[in-house]
Amino acid sequence: MKANGKEVRSVEYDKERNVIRLIDQRALPEELKFFEVGDYKEACYAIKDMVVRGAPAIGVTAAFAMAQAHLQKKDLKEVAGALRATRPTAYDLNYAIDRMLESEDPLRAAMEYYDSILDKGKRIGDYGEALIRDGSTVMTHCNAGALATADYGTALAPIRRAKEKGKKIKVLVSETRPRLQGAKLTAWELSNEGIEYYIIADGASGYFMKKGMVDLIIVGADRIASNGDFANKIGTYEKSVLAKENGVPFYVAAPVSTFDFSIDTGSEIPIEERSEDEVLFISGKRIAPQNSRALNPAFDVTPCDYVTGFITEYGVFKPEEIKKIREKNHYAQGRVA
Amino acid sequence: MKANGKEVRSVEYDKERNVIRLIDQRALPEELKFFEVGDYKEACYAIKDMVVRGAPAIGVTAAFAMAQAHLQKKDLKEVAGALRATRPTAYDLNYAIDRMLESEDPLRAAMEYYDSILDKGKRIGDYGEALIRDGSTVMTHCNAGALATADYGTALAPIRRAKEKGKKIKVLVSETRPRLQGAKLTAWELSNEGIEYYIIADGASGYFMKKGMVDLIIVGADRIASNGDFANKIGTYEKSVLAKENGVPFYVAAPVSTFDFSIDTGSEIPIEERSEDEVLFISGKRIAPQNSRALNPAFDVTPCDYVTGFITEYGVFKPEEIKKIREKNHYAQGRVA
């Protein structure tokens, strides 16, 4: 991805120093700075505190943290347990850790996993781009971009690709309270790519759909159940219901590593509850009266009925076609058989 | 309403000094301070800049501003025009100004209007309270409380009354970006009244409805068309669609002065677009990249199909019963005949 004209990646591994270098997403858009992970405890901190976030990016960070720990002769089962405990909803984390545990050469496996995520983003971009007509307005939520993967993105990949192919598009970015990943991160990416975008309050999404100003919605996912129910950033479910009500196509862009074929429906997905302070403070400033309480579920589950299609590295599938995704992915197929 | 244990009102008129005293709502919840309006230009500023906001509170402020201008021997037509131009969506503003223009004694008319708004809030509270079962969780949006009227409120009136009657209730307050009237104003009112509340991100409303944690929703309104379509703070439409999808009763609390019987449907309601900076800055701090653009409609229109009932000073009416409200209100009836 571009940042001030240069190419950067949100997750990189420095083989010589055995260090993982992350873009510190907490500092964006004000400042592009990096955070170095020297061991798995630092990796756990980086994931929990959202230095790095986005299901695929958490997955690759965990993969490198496992490889790093292997080289440091740590007990990989213990490391895996600590990493898994950081964030309960994102499935790529478990997927990546499982692959590392099963590998005889974790570093090679991590590098392959990383390359595959980059490649999958591009394939998602190609398949998704075909859904975006020239002149369209696309709505997205939270950040499912290069920052959330390693490069290129999931939901933003088709948008990037459409721009590369010369299509004139606009993006409506819902700011995504409480952590404002839309206003801070997605806007930062789109700004760097020179894509026209407008930030809107989360509650304004329905207004624009009802006015006929949204041609399609593309979001990412943190975990997708076998039936197509999926967890994503809080606010996604609302958009899906409003999209159906207003006849707006609603797509989920995710690599197969986000599919959890061990669960049947979304009711089995654990939902992370984060600190009340994420709601009660913005940029360190309290917005509510002293002693106010808040409820802060970080994700919600969207039933498959609201999904038009899943944009994956194997193509675009309807919820009822998820079996085909599983069949195409021998690894996923074998692991849960 | 209570503020730090004392009784205050958001709008008051000081007859001796011919001055309107407003709670400066821009300073809450950090500080309770007052803003004095000495002439209609200051009244226009106070309404535009949202020192005072909420359709009924804007109405009483405009009524006093007309009375004040009359005593100052100003041209009332000119004053009325300036006041009407401040905020296009709220209908009470027009309703109040029309009443003052038709009156031979604007001060007396303004005092009567003010008293009637206080009385209507209490009656809305009584009718609405009957809809709230003991142990319920009520969701509301923005601020339709004492601050938005003069005292007591519209959507918050039934909640206040339920508390007074000893019912144990909880309130889910959606923070209401961009201006955060939920987190700042509604939370401040509920905190002062000792009512249990939890602030949530706007995008989390659907999550709690889907989990069955919301027994009913009560919101205010800025303008209601003859068929029951109504304008209210941006985000209201989303809540109404999600409420219907999840079988949650959805009520609109408003005095008859909010009904605009001169229009048939919500498509005729003008929607105010406010500054992009309301979205791009929070507490004076930029949240998005430099040069980001935002779209900031201040209101949305909810079609009557999503409304369970209107809680008015005459009782609770279904959308198809709005004719009855008009019949009960001779003033409204006569004026638009």
XYZ file of C-alpha atoms in Angstrom:
674
model
C 0.000 0.000 0.000
C 1.044 3.583 -0.502
C 1.838 5.902 2.409
C 2.991 9.381 1.500
C 3.887 7.989 -1.914
C 6.059 5.112 -0.589
C 5.191 1.426 -0.534
C 4.682 0.005 2.967
C 3.072 -3.063 4.499
C 1.193 -3.291 7.764
C 3.018 -6.495 8.779
C 6.570 -7.459 7.776
C 9.072 -9.943 9.085
C 12.764 -9.076 9.426
C 14.509 -12.422 9.068
C 17.955 -11.186 10.038
C 16.853 -9.746 13.355
C 13.955 -12.184 13.913
C 11.655 -9.228 14.509
C 8.107 -8.498 13.289
C 7.604 -4.936 12.157
C 4.046 -3.610 12.370
C 2.557 -0.296 11.335
C 1.286 1.067 14.640
C -2.342 1.531 13.621
C -3.125 3.349 16.865
C -1.128 6.337 15.626
C -2.854 6.734 12.247
C -3.797 8.911 10.477
C -1.717 11.484 12.381
C 1.555 9.605 12.232
C 3.028 6.644 10.351
C 5.175 4.859 12.899
C 6.253 1.289 13.421
C 6.114 -1.122 16.324
C 8.651 -3.932 16.620
C 7.672 -7.280 18.080
C 10.636 -9.128 19.622
C 8.783 -12.022 21.261
C 5.335 -13.548 21.635
C 4.458 -11.451 24.678
C 4.974 -8.326 22.626
C 2.935 -9.932 19.861
C 0.100 -10.581 22.330
C 0.235 -6.975 23.489
C 0.242 -5.696 19.885
C -2.833 -7.755 19.007
C -4.765 -7.019 22.217
C -4.067 -3.306 22.178
C -4.794 -3.133 18.455
C -1.383 -1.977 17.268
C -2.321 -4.479 14.576
C -5.972 -5.327 13.841
C -8.061 -6.874 11.118
C -8.556 -10.639 11.044
C -6.025 -11.507 8.278
C -3.378 -9.120 9.689
C -3.804 -10.654 13.140
C -3.405 -14.057 11.471
C -0.099 -13.216 9.773
C 1.210 -11.510 12.908
C 0.426 -14.637 14.917
C 2.058 -16.828 12.248
C 5.286 -14.835 12.453
C 5.083 -14.772 16.264
C 4.938 -18.589 16.230
C 7.904 -18.776 13.839
C 9.808 -16.290 15.968
C 9.078 -18.289 19.124
C 10.193 -21.481 17.373
C 13.547 -19.874 16.546
C 13.755 -18.667 20.151
C 13.199 -22.295 21.312
C 10.010 -21.404 23.171
C 7.276 -23.906 23.994
C 5.005 -23.461 20.964
C 1.939 -24.852 22.728
C 2.259 -22.196 25.414
C 2.862 -19.490 22.821
C -0.140 -20.679 20.816
C -2.334 -20.566 23.917
C -1.270 -17.024 24.761
C -1.820 -15.810 21.194
C -5.228 -17.475 20.906
C -6.361 -15.761 24.115
C -5.708 -12.244 22.780
C -8.860 -11.737 20.746
C -11.649 -14.271 20.708
C -13.678 -13.359 17.615
C -11.206 -13.254 14.697
C -10.866 -16.725 13.228
C -7.760 -16.198 11.095
C -5.799 -16.110 14.340
C -6.726 -19.722 15.093
C -6.314 -20.752 11.483
C -2.782 -19.366 11.314
C -1.745 -20.828 14.666
C -3.072 -24.267 13.693
C -1.061 -24.201 10.497
C 2.099 -23.260 12.379
C 1.590 -25.996 14.984
C 1.176 -28.578 12.243
C 4.266 -27.462 10.349
C 7.762 -28.867 10.760
C 9.251 -25.594 9.570
C 7.185 -22.774 11.140
C 9.245 -19.989 9.581
C 8.757 -21.329 6.093
C 5.076 -21.928 6.844
C 4.711 -18.360 8.127
C 6.378 -16.923 5.027
C 4.120 -19.020 2.806
C 1.086 -17.960 4.791
C 2.082 -14.315 4.445
C 2.602 -14.633 0.695
C -0.696 -16.437 0.353
C -2.543 -13.633 2.164
C -1.030 -11.074 -0.222
C -1.989 -13.224 -3.178
C -5.512 -13.822 -1.865
C -6.063 -10.087 -1.450
C -5.261 -9.576 -5.108
C -7.551 -12.402 -6.182
C -10.346 -11.022 -3.990
C -9.680 -7.683 -5.672
C -10.044 -9.198 -9.124
C -13.248 -11.077 -8.366
C -14.788 -8.205 -6.433
C -13.861 -5.566 -8.966
C -16.157 -7.185 -11.505
C -19.091 -6.345 -9.218
C -18.327 -2.609 -9.248
C -19.732 -0.727 -12.219
C -18.015 2.392 -13.497
C -19.450 5.420 -11.728
C -20.570 3.455 -8.677
C -20.673 4.474 -5.052
C -19.473 1.732 -2.730
C -20.110 1.784 1.006
C -17.757 0.088 3.444
C -17.475 -0.155 7.226
C -14.515 -0.259 9.577
C -11.221 -1.061 7.854
C -10.841 -4.167 5.757
C -7.978 -2.770 3.771
C -4.247 -3.207 3.415
C -3.836 -2.375 7.101
C -6.180 -5.202 8.074
C -4.416 -7.826 5.966
C -0.757 -7.123 5.159
C -1.329 -5.396 1.881
C -4.140 -4.793 -0.622
C -7.000 -5.738 1.711
C -10.233 -7.671 1.538
C -13.203 -5.274 1.262
C -10.920 -2.534 -0.078
C -9.201 -4.830 -2.581
C -12.025 -4.639 -5.175
C -12.119 -0.857 -4.680
C -8.336 -0.588 -5.246
C -8.611 -2.800 -8.304
C -11.517 -0.781 -9.728
C -9.432 2.364 -9.374
C -6.419 0.653 -11.034
C -8.638 -0.303 -13.953
C -9.674 3.311 -14.384
C -13.230 3.069 -13.075
C -14.546 6.253 -11.538
C -15.864 5.341 -8.113
C -16.762 6.978 -4.831
C -16.579 5.377 -1.418
C -18.821 6.140 1.549
C -16.838 5.327 4.671
C -18.805 4.918 7.892
C -16.598 6.227 10.655
C -17.015 3.086 12.797
C -17.339 4.078 16.395
C -16.053 3.452 18.941
C -12.503 3.176 17.544
C -13.148 5.090 14.330
C -11.292 2.685 12.050
C -13.330 3.983 9.115
C -12.519 7.652 9.653
C -8.927 6.985 10.664
C -7.689 3.931 8.765
C -9.893 3.398 5.717
C -9.856 7.133 5.014
C -6.061 7.104 5.351
C -5.723 4.263 2.848
C -8.140 5.753 0.347
C -6.498 9.142 0.683
C -3.081 7.608 -0.059
C -4.511 5.804 -3.083
C -6.206 8.920 -4.436
C -9.679 7.384 -4.284
C -12.619 9.769 -3.753
C -14.275 9.137 -0.408
C -16.676 10.720 2.050
C -16.801 9.948 5.754
C -20.263 9.596 7.270
C -21.552 9.032 10.800
C -22.446 5.366 11.330
C -26.099 6.269 11.822
C -26.228 7.965 8.410
C -25.659 4.757 6.415
C -29.370 4.003 6.093
C -30.120 7.555 5.002
C -27.826 7.238 1.983
C -29.111 3.772 1.091
C -32.704 4.983 1.207
C -31.795 7.922 -1.024
C -30.480 5.479 -3.629
C -26.953 6.814 -3.289
C -25.283 3.462 -2.561
C -24.744 0.931 -5.360
C -23.227 -1.807 -3.250
C -21.738 -2.476 0.157
C -18.562 -4.456 0.737
C -17.386 -5.306 4.259
C -14.770 -7.645 5.674
C -15.318 -10.438 8.182
C -13.694 -11.692 11.351
C -15.217 -15.168 11.315
C -17.678 -16.867 8.980
C -19.713 -19.908 10.074
C -20.476 -22.864 7.802
C -23.918 -21.481 6.950
C -22.638 -18.007 6.037
C -23.517 -16.164 9.237
C -20.529 -13.966 9.928
C -19.017 -11.776 12.602
C -17.627 -8.385 11.723
C -17.135 -5.003 13.361
C -20.090 -3.748 15.379
C -22.463 -1.928 13.058
C -22.150 -4.413 10.201
C -25.409 -6.177 11.067
C -27.278 -2.855 10.943
C -25.915 -2.124 7.482
C -26.905 -5.574 6.236
C -30.527 -5.183 7.388
C -30.761 -1.709 5.877
C -29.191 -2.952 2.648
C -31.798 -5.697 2.292
C -34.607 -3.257 3.115
C -33.368 -0.885 0.426
C -32.357 -3.413 -2.223
C -28.640 -2.684 -1.979
C -26.332 -5.665 -2.715
C -24.306 -6.580 0.359
C -20.994 -8.425 -0.085
C -18.517 -9.878 2.387
C -14.890 -10.011 1.232
C -12.683 -12.520 3.051
C -10.085 -15.183 2.426
C -10.971 -18.796 3.183
C -8.891 -18.566 6.363
C -11.778 -16.535 7.837
C -14.246 -19.423 7.427
C -14.683 -21.500 10.556
C -16.069 -24.763 9.219
C -16.112 -26.221 12.720
C -19.233 -24.234 13.593
C -22.616 -24.420 11.947
C -24.055 -20.970 12.603
C -23.124 -17.526 13.843
C -24.607 -18.181 17.279
C -21.452 -20.137 18.081
C -19.117 -17.195 17.414
C -17.765 -15.646 20.627
C -18.216 -11.862 20.695
C -15.448 -9.831 22.281
C -16.539 -7.135 24.711
C -13.980 -4.361 24.946
C -13.368 -1.611 27.488
C -16.169 0.871 28.231
C -13.588 3.623 27.863
C -13.469 3.064 24.098
C -17.021 4.459 24.032
C -16.701 7.013 26.844
C -13.490 8.687 25.656
C -12.493 9.954 22.221
C -8.872 10.990 21.610
C -8.347 10.812 25.380
C -11.180 13.218 26.127
C -14.257 12.121 28.066
C -17.441 12.669 26.073
C -20.008 11.574 28.680
C -20.824 12.545 32.289
C -18.604 11.173 35.041
C -19.660 7.705 36.205
C -21.470 6.954 32.952
C -21.471 3.305 31.989
C -21.156 1.961 28.459
C -21.670 -1.349 26.691
C -19.058 -2.101 24.062
C -19.446 -5.272 22.022
C -16.665 -5.108 19.415
C -18.464 -7.269 16.846
C -21.895 -8.343 15.784
C -23.135 -11.352 13.851
C -24.930 -10.871 10.546
C -27.208 -13.777 9.557
C -26.459 -15.252 6.125
C -29.924 -14.190 4.873
C -28.650 -10.650 4.491
C -25.562 -11.557 2.471
C -25.649 -11.252 -1.307
C -22.310 -12.992 -1.738
C -18.875 -13.796 -0.345
C -15.943 -12.498 -2.346
C -13.099 -14.981 -1.768
C -9.847 -15.930 -3.483
C -11.823 -18.630 -5.310
C -14.541 -16.349 -6.640
C -17.861 -14.947 -5.479
C -20.205 -17.377 -3.719
C -23.745 -17.107 -2.414
C -24.322 -18.210 1.187
C -25.832 -21.493 -0.031
C -22.670 -22.178 -2.027
C -20.265 -22.119 0.921
C -19.829 -25.884 0.630
C -18.073 -25.209 -2.670
C -15.562 -22.949 -0.919
C -14.820 -25.722 1.516
C -14.373 -28.230 -1.277
C -11.962 -25.954 -3.087
C -9.816 -25.570 -0.021
C -8.230 -28.917 0.754
C -6.540 -27.615 3.833
C -9.749 -26.324 5.404
C -11.498 -29.487 4.292
C -8.959 -31.844 5.803
C -8.492 -29.986 9.043
C -12.068 -30.083 10.186
C -13.041 -33.442 8.673
C -35.179 19.094 35.445
C -32.529 18.448 38.028
C -28.932 19.596 37.609
C -26.588 18.881 40.501
C -29.697 18.544 42.682
C -31.194 21.940 41.715
C -34.190 22.563 39.464
C -33.332 24.266 36.171
C -34.975 24.750 32.801
C -33.324 24.788 29.415
C -35.289 27.874 28.305
C -36.567 30.644 30.585
C -37.762 34.162 30.006
C -36.771 37.014 32.314
C -39.656 39.456 32.028
C -38.010 42.290 33.942
C -34.922 42.377 31.748
C -36.661 41.149 28.570
C -33.968 38.511 28.197
C -34.190 34.795 27.304
C -31.941 32.594 29.417
C -30.829 29.331 27.815
C -28.774 26.470 29.181
C -25.770 26.474 26.856
C -26.085 22.886 25.643
C -22.750 23.098 23.851
C -20.971 23.096 27.211
C -22.666 19.998 28.672
C -21.928 17.642 30.309
C -18.686 19.299 31.454
C -20.219 22.553 32.578
C -23.677 23.946 33.326
C -23.601 27.493 32.037
C -26.171 29.881 30.667
C -26.461 31.950 27.529
C -28.504 35.148 27.495
C -30.396 36.214 24.404
C -30.922 39.975 24.224
C -32.372 40.252 20.709
C -33.493 38.161 17.764
C -30.050 38.112 16.174
C -28.684 36.473 19.289
C -31.650 34.096 19.220
C -30.824 33.161 15.613
C -27.208 32.525 16.583
C -28.259 30.417 19.590
C -30.530 28.238 17.449
C -28.113 27.894 14.518
C -25.093 27.120 16.662
C -27.133 24.758 18.833
C -26.789 26.583 22.144
C -30.421 25.464 22.245
C -31.619 22.469 20.215
C -34.525 20.063 20.143
C -37.632 20.945 18.156
C -39.886 22.050 21.088
C -37.058 24.011 22.775
C -36.314 25.787 19.506
C -40.047 26.549 19.292
C -40.259 28.181 22.747
C -37.016 30.081 22.165
C -38.414 31.463 18.912
C -41.700 32.343 20.639
C -39.874 34.373 23.289
C -37.621 35.924 20.652
C -40.753 37.136 18.824
C -42.208 38.517 22.071
C -38.907 40.162 22.882
C -38.718 41.739 19.420
C -42.287 42.972 19.754
C -41.376 44.755 23.004
C -38.287 46.154 21.246
C -40.581 47.501 18.479
C -38.860 45.458 15.808
C -40.509 44.480 12.528
C -41.964 41.098 13.437
C -42.143 39.885 9.845
C -38.425 40.454 9.446
C -37.706 38.779 12.784
C -39.912 35.841 11.852
C -38.078 35.428 8.551
C -34.673 35.441 10.224
C -35.770 32.925 12.860
C -37.381 30.604 10.299
C -34.155 30.536 8.297
C -32.049 29.219 11.195
C -32.894 25.528 10.962
C -35.066 24.148 8.190
C -36.193 20.769 9.530
C -37.720 21.390 12.976
C -41.397 22.231 12.553
C -42.111 23.598 16.039
C -40.106 26.654 15.028
C -42.642 27.522 12.319
C -45.572 26.563 14.506
C -44.432 28.878 17.296
C -43.647 31.777 14.975
C -47.055 31.471 13.275
C -48.792 31.620 16.628
C -46.853 34.718 17.631
C -47.587 36.471 14.316
C -51.292 35.783 14.724
C -51.392 37.029 18.305
C -52.224 40.567 19.392
C -50.197 40.077 22.565
C -47.049 38.134 21.618
C -45.629 38.091 25.153
C -48.761 36.562 26.597
C -48.903 34.126 23.683
C -45.258 33.133 24.251
C -45.848 32.577 27.972
C -48.910 30.474 27.188
C -46.971 28.533 24.578
C -44.179 27.902 27.068
C -46.596 26.716 29.754
C -48.352 24.500 27.239
C -45.064 22.838 26.244
C -44.339 22.060 29.903
C -47.831 20.685 30.340
C -47.651 18.637 27.150
C -44.383 17.048 28.268
C -46.074 15.836 31.436
C -49.064 14.476 29.541
C -46.739 12.728 27.051
C -44.979 11.302 30.105
C -48.222 9.952 31.535
C -49.402 8.364 28.299
C -45.996 6.975 27.426
C -45.276 5.637 30.883
C -48.126 3.167 30.516
C -46.195 1.544 27.664
C -43.148 0.822 29.847
C -43.388 -2.342 31.908
C -41.543 -2.641 35.196
C -38.085 -4.077 34.571
C -37.940 -2.883 30.962
C -35.009 -1.664 28.934
C -35.865 1.361 26.805
C -33.674 2.539 23.955
C -33.575 6.179 22.887
C -31.577 8.228 20.404
C -30.206 11.762 20.489
C -31.778 13.931 23.173
C -35.516 14.379 23.376
C -35.438 15.298 27.025
C -35.908 18.325 29.219
C -33.088 20.055 27.364
C -34.883 19.600 24.052
C -38.182 21.005 25.266
C -37.988 23.366 28.274
C -38.510 20.783 30.956
C -39.542 17.133 31.251
C -39.035 16.196 27.622
C -40.796 14.185 24.953
C -39.081 10.786 24.524
C -37.568 11.054 27.998
C -40.856 12.114 29.623
C -42.261 8.551 29.821
C -38.908 7.369 31.181
C -38.921 10.098 33.874
C -42.508 9.251 34.756
C -41.771 5.506 34.963
C -38.943 6.261 37.381
C -41.218 8.557 39.446
C -43.756 5.748 39.672
C -41.097 3.417 41.051
C -40.621 1.217 38.001
C -37.165 -0.265 37.659
C -35.963 0.555 34.174
C -32.755 0.738 32.208
C -32.057 3.017 29.278
C -29.777 2.284 26.336
C -28.575 5.628 25.006
C -27.076 5.647 21.529
C -24.358 8.256 21.547
C -25.670 10.008 18.396
C -22.791 11.053 16.256
C -21.797 13.489 15.005
C -22.728 15.832 17.869
C -23.048 13.152 20.545
C -26.295 14.465 22.039
C -26.984 11.001 23.449
C -23.666 10.603 25.244
C -23.532 14.238 26.324
C -27.088 15.446 26.910
C -29.347 12.448 27.435
C -26.720 10.817 29.661
C -26.443 14.091 31.624
C -30.204 14.220 32.170
C -30.516 10.570 33.155
C -27.513 10.857 35.441
C -29.091 13.852 37.198
C -32.363 11.930 37.592
C -30.652 8.826 38.953
C -31.908 6.610 36.123
C -29.734 3.625 35.159
C -28.346 4.028 31.659
C -25.697 2.649 29.339
C -24.186 4.516 26.430
C -23.675 2.536 23.229
C -22.114 3.287 19.861
C -24.806 4.103 17.296
C -23.902 1.036 15.262
C -24.501 -1.251 18.270
C -28.255 -0.563 18.459
C -29.159 -3.465 16.186
C -26.911 -5.827 18.125
C -28.854 -5.235 21.334
C -32.231 -5.469 19.592
C -31.265 -8.773 17.985
C -30.138 -10.092 21.376
C -33.623 -9.354 22.755
C -32.235 -6.796 25.193
C -34.508 -3.920 24.109
C -38.179 -3.863 25.151
C -39.139 -0.687 23.352
C -37.675 2.330 21.614
C -38.862 5.888 22.151
C -37.487 8.757 20.085
C -38.484 12.363 19.570
C -39.320 14.070 16.272
C -38.466 17.291 14.506
C -41.352 17.246 12.047
C -44.153 14.787 11.408
C -46.051 14.705 8.099
C -49.806 14.080 7.821
C -49.260 10.396 7.027
C -46.916 9.790 9.987
C -43.595 9.890 8.167
C -41.324 11.865 10.456
C -37.933 13.558 10.535
C -35.661 13.079 13.498
C -31.947 13.040 14.246
C -29.832 11.121 11.751
C -29.754 7.464 12.773
C -33.432 7.283 13.727
C -34.442 5.658 10.440
C -31.863 2.899 10.974
C -33.237 2.160 14.434
C -36.791 2.001 13.123
C -35.904 -0.551 10.422
C -33.969 -2.676 12.898
C -36.806 -2.434 15.410
C -39.305 -3.749 12.869
C -36.928 -6.520 11.807
C -36.523 -7.579 15.431
C -40.090 -7.079 16.631
C -39.250 -4.198 18.960
C -42.053 -1.601 19.420
C -40.961 1.784 18.103
C -42.629 4.937 19.471
C -42.315 8.595 18.572
C -42.996 11.067 21.391
C -43.924 14.590 20.290
C -46.400 17.362 20.995
C -48.933 18.263 18.309
C -46.837 21.338 17.470
C -44.412 18.955 15.749
C -47.068 17.770 13.261
C -46.939 19.583 9.952
C -50.417 18.981 8.541
C -49.581 21.075 5.495
C -47.520 18.248 4.006
C -48.716 14.794 3.053
C -45.553 12.707 3.369
C -42.016 12.811 4.680
C -40.580 13.395 1.213
C -41.637 17.038 1.601
C -39.564 17.607 4.750
C -36.403 19.637 4.089
C -33.302 17.961 5.528
C -30.656 20.216 7.000
C -27.070 19.492 5.972
C -24.622 20.704 8.580
C -20.894 21.397 8.496
C -18.508 18.585 7.506
C -16.412 19.531 10.513
C -19.053 18.085 12.850
C -18.047 14.681 11.485
C -14.328 15.343 10.953
C -13.571 16.807 14.385
C -14.502 15.598 17.861
C -13.922 17.896 20.849
C -11.877 20.118 18.555
C -9.543 17.301 17.497
C -9.390 16.078 13.904
C -10.194 12.368 13.635
C -9.641 11.872 9.903
C -6.787 12.527 7.456
C -6.240 16.085 6.267
C -8.405 17.005 3.272
C -10.949 14.291 4.055
C -14.490 15.131 3.032
C -17.619 14.238 4.966
C -21.356 14.187 4.329
C -23.418 15.372 7.255
C -27.207 15.230 6.956
C -28.497 16.235 10.390
C -31.801 14.370 10.090
C -33.379 11.446 8.322
C -36.983 10.613 7.507
C -38.560 7.466 8.908
C -41.558 6.193 6.926
C -44.729 5.745 8.984
C -44.674 1.967 8.307
C -41.985 1.587 10.935
C -43.813 3.492 13.675
C -45.758 1.574 16.312
C -47.336 4.696 17.734
C -47.099 8.428 18.382
C -47.129 9.452 22.034
C -48.748 12.898 22.149
C -50.413 15.109 24.751
C -53.734 13.595 23.592
C -52.731 9.978 23.977
C -50.997 7.308 21.908
C -52.009 7.070 18.249
C -51.128 4.694 15.446
C -49.958 6.273 12.174
C -53.376 5.632 10.610
C -55.015 7.535 13.479
C -53.186 10.816 12.924
C -56.397 12.378 11.642
C -57.708 12.070 15.191
C -54.790 14.114 16.513
C -55.622 16.833 14.028
C -59.274 16.801 15.007
C -58.412 17.123 18.671
C -56.246 20.140 18.018
C -58.495 22.982 16.872
C -55.594 25.309 16.364
C -53.754 22.956 14.034
C -57.023 22.156 12.319
C -58.008 25.750 11.708
C -54.607 26.967 10.667
C -54.100 24.630 7.769
C -57.722 24.396 6.645
